[in-house]
PDB file of C-alpha atoms in Angstrom:
ATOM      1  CA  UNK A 159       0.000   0.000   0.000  1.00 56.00           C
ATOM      2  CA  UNK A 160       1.687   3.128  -1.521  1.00 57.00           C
ATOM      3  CA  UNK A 161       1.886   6.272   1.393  1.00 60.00           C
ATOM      4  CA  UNK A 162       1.006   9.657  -0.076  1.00 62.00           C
ATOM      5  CA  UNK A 163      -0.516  13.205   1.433  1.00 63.00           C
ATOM      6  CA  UNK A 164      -4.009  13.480   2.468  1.00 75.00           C
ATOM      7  CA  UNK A 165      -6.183  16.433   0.739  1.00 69.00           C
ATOM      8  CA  UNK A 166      -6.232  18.098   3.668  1.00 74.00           C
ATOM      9  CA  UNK A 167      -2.675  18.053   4.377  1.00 66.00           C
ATOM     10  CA  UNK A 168      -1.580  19.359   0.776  1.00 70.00           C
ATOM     11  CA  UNK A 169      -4.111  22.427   0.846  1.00 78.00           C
ATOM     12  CA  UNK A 170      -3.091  23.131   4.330  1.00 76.00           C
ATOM     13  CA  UNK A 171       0.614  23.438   2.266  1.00 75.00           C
ATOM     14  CA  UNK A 172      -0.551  25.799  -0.673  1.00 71.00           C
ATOM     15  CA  UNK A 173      -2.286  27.405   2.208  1.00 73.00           C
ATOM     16  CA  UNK A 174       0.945  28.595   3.722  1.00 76.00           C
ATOM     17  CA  UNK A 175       2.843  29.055   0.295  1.00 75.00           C
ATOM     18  CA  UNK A 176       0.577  31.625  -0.459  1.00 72.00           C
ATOM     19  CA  UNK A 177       0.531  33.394   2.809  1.00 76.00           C
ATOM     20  CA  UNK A 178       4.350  33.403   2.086  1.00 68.00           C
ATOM     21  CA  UNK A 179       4.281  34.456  -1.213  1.00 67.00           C
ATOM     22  CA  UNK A 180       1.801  37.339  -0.355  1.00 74.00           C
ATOM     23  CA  UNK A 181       3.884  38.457   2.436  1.00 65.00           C
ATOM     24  CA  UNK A 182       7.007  38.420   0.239  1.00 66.00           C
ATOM     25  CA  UNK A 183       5.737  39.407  -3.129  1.00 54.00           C
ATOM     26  CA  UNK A 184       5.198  43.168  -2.521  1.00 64.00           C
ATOM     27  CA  UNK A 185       8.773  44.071  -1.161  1.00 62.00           C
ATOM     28  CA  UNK A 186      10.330  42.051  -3.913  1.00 57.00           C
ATOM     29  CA  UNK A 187       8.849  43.673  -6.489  1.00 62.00           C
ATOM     30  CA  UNK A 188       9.063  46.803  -5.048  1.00 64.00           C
ATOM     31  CA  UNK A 189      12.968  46.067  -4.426  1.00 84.00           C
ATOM     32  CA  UNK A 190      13.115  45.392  -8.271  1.00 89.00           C
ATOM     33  CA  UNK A 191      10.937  48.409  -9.172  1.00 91.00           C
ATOM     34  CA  UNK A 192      13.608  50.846  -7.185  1.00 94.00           C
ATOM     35  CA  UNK A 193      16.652  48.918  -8.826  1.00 94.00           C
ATOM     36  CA  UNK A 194      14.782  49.407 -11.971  1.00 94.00           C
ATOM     37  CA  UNK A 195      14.189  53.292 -11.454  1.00 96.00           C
ATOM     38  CA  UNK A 196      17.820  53.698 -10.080  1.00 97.00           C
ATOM     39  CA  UNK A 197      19.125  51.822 -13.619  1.00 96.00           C
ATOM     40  CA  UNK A 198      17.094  53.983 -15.664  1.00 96.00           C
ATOM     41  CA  UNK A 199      17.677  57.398 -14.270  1.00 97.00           C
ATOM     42  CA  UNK A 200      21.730  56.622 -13.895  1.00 96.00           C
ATOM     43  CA  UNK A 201      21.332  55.885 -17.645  1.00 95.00           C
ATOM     44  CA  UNK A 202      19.179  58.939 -18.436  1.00 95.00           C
ATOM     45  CA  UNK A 203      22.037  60.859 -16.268  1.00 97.00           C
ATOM     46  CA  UNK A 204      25.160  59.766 -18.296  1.00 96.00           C
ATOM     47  CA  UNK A 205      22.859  60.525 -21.879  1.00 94.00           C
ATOM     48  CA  UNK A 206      22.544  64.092 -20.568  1.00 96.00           C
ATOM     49  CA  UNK A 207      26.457  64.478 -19.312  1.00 96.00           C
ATOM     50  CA  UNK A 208      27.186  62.484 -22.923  1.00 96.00           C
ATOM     51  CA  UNK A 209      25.101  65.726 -24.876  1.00 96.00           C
ATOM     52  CA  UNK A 210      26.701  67.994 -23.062  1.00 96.00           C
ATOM     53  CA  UNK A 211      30.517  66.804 -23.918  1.00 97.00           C
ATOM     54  CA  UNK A 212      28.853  66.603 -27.632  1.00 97.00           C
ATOM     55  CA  UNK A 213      27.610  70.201 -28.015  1.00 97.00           C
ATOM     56  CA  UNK A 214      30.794  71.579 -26.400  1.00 97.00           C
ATOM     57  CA  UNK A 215      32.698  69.935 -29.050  1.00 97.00           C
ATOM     58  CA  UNK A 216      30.381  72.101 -31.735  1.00 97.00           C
ATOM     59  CA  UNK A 217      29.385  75.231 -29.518  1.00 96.00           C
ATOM     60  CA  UNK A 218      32.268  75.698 -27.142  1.00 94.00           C
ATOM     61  CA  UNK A 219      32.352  75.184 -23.215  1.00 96.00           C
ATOM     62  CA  UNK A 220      28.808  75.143 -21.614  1.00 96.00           C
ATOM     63  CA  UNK A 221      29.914  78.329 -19.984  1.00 93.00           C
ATOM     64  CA  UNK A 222      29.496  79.961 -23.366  1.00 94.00           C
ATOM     65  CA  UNK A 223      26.466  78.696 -24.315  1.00 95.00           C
ATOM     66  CA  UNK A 224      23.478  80.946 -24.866  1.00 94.00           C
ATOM     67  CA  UNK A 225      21.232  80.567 -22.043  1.00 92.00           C
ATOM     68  CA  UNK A 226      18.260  83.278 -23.341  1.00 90.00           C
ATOM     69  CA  UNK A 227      17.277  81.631 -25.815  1.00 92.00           C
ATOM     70  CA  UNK A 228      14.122  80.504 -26.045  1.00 89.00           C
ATOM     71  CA  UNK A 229      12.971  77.058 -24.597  1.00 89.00           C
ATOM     72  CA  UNK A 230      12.956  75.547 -28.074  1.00 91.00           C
ATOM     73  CA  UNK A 231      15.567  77.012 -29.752  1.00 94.00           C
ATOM     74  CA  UNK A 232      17.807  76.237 -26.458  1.00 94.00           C
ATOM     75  CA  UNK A 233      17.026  72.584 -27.449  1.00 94.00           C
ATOM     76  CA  UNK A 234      17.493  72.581 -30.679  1.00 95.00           C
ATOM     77  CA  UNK A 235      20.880  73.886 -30.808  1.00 96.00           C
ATOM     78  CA  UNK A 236      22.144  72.350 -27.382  1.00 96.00           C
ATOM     79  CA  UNK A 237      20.464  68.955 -26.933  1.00 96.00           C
ATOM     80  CA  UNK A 238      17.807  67.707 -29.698  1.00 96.00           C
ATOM     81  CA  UNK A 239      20.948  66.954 -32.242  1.00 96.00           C
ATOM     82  CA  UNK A 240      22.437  64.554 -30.030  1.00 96.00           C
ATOM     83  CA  UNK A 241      19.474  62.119 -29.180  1.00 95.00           C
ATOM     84  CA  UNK A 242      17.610  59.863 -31.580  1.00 95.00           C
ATOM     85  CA  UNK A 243      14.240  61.154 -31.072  1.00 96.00           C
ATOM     86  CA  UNK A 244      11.305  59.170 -31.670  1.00 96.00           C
ATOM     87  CA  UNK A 245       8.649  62.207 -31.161  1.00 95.00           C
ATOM     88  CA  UNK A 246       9.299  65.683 -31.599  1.00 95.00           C
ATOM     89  CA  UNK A 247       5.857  67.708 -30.130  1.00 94.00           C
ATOM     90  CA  UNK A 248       7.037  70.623 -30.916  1.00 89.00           C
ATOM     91  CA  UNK A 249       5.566  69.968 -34.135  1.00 81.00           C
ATOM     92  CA  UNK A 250       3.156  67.392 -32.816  1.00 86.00           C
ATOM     93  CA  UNK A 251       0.507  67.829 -29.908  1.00 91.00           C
ATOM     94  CA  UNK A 252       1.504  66.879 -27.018  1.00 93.00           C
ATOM     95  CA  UNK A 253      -1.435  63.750 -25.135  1.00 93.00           C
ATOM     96  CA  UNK A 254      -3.793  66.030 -23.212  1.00 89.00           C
ATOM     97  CA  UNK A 255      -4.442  63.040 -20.657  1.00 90.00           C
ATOM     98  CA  UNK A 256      -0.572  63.592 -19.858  1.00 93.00           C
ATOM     99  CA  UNK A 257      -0.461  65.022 -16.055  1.00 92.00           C
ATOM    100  CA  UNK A 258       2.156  65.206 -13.243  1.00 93.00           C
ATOM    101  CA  UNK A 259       1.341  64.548 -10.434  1.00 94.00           C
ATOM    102  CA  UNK A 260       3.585  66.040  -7.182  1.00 94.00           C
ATOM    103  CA  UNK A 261       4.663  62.918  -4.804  1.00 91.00           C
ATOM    104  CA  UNK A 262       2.288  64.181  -1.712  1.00 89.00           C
ATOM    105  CA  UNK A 263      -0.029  63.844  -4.364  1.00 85.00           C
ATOM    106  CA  UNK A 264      -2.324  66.947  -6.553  1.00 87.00           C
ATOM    107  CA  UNK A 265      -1.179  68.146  -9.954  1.00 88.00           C
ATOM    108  CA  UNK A 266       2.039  68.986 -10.444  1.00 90.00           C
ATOM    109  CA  UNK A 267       1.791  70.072 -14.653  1.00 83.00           C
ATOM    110  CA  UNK A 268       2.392  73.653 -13.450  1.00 78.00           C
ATOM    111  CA  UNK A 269       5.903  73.127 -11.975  1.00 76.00           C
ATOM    112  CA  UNK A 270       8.921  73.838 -14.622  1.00 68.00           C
ATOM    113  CA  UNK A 271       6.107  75.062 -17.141  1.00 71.00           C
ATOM    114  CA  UNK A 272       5.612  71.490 -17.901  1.00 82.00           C
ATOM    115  CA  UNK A 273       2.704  72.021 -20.274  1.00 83.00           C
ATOM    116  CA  UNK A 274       4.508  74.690 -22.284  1.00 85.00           C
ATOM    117  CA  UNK A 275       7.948  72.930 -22.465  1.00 91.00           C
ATOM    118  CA  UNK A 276       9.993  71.650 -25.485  1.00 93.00           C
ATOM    119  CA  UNK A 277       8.636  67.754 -25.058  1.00 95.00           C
ATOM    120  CA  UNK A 278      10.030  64.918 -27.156  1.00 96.00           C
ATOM    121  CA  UNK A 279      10.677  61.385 -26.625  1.00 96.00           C
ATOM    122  CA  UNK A 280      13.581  59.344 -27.186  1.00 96.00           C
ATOM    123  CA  UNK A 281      13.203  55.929 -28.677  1.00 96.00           C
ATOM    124  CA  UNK A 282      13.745  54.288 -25.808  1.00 94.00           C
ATOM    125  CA  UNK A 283      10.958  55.638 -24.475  1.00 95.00           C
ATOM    126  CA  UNK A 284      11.884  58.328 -22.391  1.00 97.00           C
ATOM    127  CA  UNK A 285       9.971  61.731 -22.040  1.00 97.00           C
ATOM    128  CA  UNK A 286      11.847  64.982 -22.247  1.00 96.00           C
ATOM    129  CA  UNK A 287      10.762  68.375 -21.373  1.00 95.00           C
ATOM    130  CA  UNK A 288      13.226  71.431 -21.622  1.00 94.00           C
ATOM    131  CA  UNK A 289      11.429  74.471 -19.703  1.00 90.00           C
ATOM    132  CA  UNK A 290      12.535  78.346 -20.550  1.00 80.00           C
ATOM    133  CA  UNK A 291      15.889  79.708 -18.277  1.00 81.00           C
ATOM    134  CA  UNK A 292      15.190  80.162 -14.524  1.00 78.00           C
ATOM    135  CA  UNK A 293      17.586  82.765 -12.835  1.00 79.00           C
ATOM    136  CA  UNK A 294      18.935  82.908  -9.351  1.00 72.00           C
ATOM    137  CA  UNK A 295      17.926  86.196  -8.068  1.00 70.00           C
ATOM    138  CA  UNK A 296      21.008  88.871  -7.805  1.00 65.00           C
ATOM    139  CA  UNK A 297      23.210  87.265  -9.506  1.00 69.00           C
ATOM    140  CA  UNK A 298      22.037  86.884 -13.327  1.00 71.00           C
ATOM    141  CA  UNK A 299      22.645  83.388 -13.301  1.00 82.00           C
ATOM    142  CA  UNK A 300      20.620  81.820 -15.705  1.00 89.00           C
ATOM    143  CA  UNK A 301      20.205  77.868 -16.072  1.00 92.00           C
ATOM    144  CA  UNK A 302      17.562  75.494 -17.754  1.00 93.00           C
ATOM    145  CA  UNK A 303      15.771  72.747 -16.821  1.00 93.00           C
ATOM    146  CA  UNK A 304      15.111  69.272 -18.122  1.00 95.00           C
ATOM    147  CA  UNK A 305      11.935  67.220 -16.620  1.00 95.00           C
ATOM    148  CA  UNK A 306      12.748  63.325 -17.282  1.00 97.00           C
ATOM    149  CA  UNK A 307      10.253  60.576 -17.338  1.00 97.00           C
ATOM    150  CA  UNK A 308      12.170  58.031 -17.550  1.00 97.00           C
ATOM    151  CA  UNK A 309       9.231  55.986 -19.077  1.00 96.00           C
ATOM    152  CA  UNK A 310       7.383  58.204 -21.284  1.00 95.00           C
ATOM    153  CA  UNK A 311       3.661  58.539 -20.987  1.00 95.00           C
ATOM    154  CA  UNK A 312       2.952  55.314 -18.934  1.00 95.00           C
ATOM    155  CA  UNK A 313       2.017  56.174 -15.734  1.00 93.00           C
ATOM    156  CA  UNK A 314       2.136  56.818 -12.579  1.00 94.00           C
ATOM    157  CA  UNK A 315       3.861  60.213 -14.070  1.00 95.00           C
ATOM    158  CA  UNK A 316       5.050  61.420 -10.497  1.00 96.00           C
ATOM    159  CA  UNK A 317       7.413  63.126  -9.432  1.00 96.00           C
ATOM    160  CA  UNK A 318      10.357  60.820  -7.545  1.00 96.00           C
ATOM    161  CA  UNK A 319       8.889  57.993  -9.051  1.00 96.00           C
ATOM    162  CA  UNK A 320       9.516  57.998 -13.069  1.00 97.00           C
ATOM    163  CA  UNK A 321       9.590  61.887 -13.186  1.00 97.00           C
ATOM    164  CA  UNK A 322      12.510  63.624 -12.173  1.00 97.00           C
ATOM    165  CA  UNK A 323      14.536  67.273 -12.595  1.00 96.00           C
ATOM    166  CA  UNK A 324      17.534  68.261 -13.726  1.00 96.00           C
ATOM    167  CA  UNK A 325      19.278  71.492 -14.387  1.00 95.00           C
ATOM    168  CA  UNK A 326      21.955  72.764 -17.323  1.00 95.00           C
ATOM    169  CA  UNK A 327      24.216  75.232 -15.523  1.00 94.00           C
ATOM    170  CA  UNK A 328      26.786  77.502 -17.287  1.00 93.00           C
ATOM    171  CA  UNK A 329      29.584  76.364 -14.213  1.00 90.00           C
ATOM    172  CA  UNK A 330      28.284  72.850 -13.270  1.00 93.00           C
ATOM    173  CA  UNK A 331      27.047  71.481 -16.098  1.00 95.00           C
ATOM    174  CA  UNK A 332      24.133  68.716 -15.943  1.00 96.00           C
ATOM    175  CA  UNK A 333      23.458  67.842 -12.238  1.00 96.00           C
ATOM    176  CA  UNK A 334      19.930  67.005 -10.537  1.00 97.00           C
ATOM    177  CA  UNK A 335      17.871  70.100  -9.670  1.00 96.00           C
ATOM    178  CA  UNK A 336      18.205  71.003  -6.631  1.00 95.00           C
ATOM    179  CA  UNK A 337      22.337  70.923  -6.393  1.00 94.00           C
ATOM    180  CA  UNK A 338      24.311  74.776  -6.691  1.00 94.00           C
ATOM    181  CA  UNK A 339      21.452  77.230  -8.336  1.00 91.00           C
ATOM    182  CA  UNK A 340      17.873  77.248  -7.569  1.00 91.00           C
ATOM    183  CA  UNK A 341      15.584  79.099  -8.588  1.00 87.00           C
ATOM    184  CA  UNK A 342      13.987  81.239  -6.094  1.00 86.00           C
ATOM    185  CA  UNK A 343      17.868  81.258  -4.040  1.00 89.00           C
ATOM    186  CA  UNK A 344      20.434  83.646  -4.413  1.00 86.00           C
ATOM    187  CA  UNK A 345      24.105  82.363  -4.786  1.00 88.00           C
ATOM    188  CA  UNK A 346      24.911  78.778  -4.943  1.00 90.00           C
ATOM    189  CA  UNK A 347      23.387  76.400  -2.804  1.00 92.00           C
ATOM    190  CA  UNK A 348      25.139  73.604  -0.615  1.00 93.00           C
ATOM    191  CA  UNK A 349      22.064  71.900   0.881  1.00 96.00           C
ATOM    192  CA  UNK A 350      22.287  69.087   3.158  1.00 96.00           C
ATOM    193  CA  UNK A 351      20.895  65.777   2.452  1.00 97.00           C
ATOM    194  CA  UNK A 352      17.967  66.289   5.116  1.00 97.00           C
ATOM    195  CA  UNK A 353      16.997  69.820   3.090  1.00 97.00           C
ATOM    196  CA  UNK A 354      16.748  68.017  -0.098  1.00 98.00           C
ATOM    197  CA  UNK A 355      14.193  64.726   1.571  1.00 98.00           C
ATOM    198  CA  UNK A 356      11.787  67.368   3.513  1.00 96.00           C
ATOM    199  CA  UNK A 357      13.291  70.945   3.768  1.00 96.00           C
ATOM    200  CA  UNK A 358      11.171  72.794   1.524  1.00 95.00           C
ATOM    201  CA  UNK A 359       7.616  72.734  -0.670  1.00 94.00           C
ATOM    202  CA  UNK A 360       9.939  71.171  -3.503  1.00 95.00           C
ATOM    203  CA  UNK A 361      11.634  68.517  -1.473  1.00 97.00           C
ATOM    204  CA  UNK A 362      11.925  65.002  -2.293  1.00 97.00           C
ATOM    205  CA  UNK A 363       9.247  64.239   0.549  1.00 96.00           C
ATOM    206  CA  UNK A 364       6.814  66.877  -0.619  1.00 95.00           C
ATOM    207  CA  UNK A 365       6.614  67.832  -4.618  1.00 95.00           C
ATOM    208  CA  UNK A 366       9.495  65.216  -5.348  1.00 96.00           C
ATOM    209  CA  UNK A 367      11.288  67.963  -7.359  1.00 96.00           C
ATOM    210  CA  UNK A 368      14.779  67.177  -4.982  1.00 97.00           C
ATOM    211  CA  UNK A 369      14.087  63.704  -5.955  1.00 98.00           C
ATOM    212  CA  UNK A 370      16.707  62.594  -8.015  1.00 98.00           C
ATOM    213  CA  UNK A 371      19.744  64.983  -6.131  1.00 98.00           C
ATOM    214  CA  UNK A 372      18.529  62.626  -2.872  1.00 98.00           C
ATOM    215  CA  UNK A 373      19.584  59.291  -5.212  1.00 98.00           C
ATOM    216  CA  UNK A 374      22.580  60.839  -6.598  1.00 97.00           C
ATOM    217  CA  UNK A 375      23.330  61.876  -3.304  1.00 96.00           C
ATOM    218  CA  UNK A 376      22.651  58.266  -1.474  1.00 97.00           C
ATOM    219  CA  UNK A 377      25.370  56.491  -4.203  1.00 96.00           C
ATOM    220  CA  UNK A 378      23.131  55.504  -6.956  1.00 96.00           C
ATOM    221  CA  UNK A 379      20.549  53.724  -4.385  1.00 96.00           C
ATOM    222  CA  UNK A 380      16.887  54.637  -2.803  1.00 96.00           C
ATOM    223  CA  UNK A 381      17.372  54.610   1.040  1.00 95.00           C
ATOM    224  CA  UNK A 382      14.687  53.306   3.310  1.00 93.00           C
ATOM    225  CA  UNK A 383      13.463  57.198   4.378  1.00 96.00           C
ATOM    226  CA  UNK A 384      12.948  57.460   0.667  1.00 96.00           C
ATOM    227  CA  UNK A 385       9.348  58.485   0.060  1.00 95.00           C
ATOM    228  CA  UNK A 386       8.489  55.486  -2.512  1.00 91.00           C
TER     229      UNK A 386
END
């Protein structure tokens, strides 16, 4: 007489593999959806840096660049020639269902003049906006800023998630907004790690605007006080 599991006994087993898989799912796939993010944004980071060293090479050192131009000529001279471009909406309309929304949640289209930006998309997927110049009060200092979803119009379109900001600066280069000028801040800025999570209305913790400074800042990694 062959000895095998009762019915009982092997649903009382699935029973408990799916407790365990239900406990275990969510933070793995949330685990691969950061490492994801953090791969994507690093790559997104190094495209931008790669531009830059690009246009210097045909319009001299960044410091020399001309930073009043308009949004869309700004891009078309400094970074649209050195991306293959899927999309172009500057001669397309942009998806009116398209929204941002801030990380403590409500709409966040307004900030960077997201709806009037230079938007195009790369054909990897990824969504770029280049807003007008923003200026550090007193000092002239003129910059622009680049929005980055770093997968296009699939959602959830939030800020610190798959949207995040950069800056072009005349001395720094490309760096994550929130890192030496700011709009709205006179002189450069050093801010400390804890300003950037929940210092200010545009903090990583609040809008998500500091967002991707915080994972530059943390090595390449989301921390466990990241707001995810």
């Amino acid at each position: 007489m062959k000895k095998g599991f009762t019915l009982a006994e092997v649903i009382i087993t699935l029973g408990i593999i799916a407790i365990v898989a239900a406990m275990t799912l969510p933070s793995l796939i949330g685990n691969y959806q950061k490492k994801q993010t953090v791969t994507q944004l690093k790559k997104i980071y190094s495209l931008l840096q790669q531009a830059q060293k690009r246009a210097e090479v045909d319009y001299e050192a960044i410091e020399y660049w001309d930073f009043t131009l308009s949004k869309t000529e700004f891009a078309n001279r400094y970074i649209k020639p050195y991306y293959k471009i899927l999309t172009d909406y500057d001669n397309t309309n942009f998806p009116t269902d398209y929204i941002t929304n801030c990380n403590n949640g409500g709409n966040c289209d307004g900030y960077g003049s997201f709806p009037t930006a230079s938007k195009f998309i790369l054909t990897d997927g990824t969504l770029f906006a280049v807003n007008p110049a923003h200026s550090a009060p007193g000092e002239n200092q003129l910059f622009i800023t680049i929005i980055v979803d770093i997968n296009g119009l699939k959602k959830p379109n939030k800020y610190g998630r798959d949207i995040f900001m950069f800056s072009i600066q005349p001395k720094a280069g490309v760096i994550p907004y929130g890192i030496r000028y700011v709009s709205g801040f006179t002189g450069e800025q050093n801010f400390s790690r804890s300003y950037l999570l929940n210092g200010e209305y545009r903090s990583c913790q609040q809008k998500g605007i500091f967002c991707a400074a915080i994972i530059m800042l943390d090595n390449w990694d989301i921390a466990e006080d990241y707001p995810w």
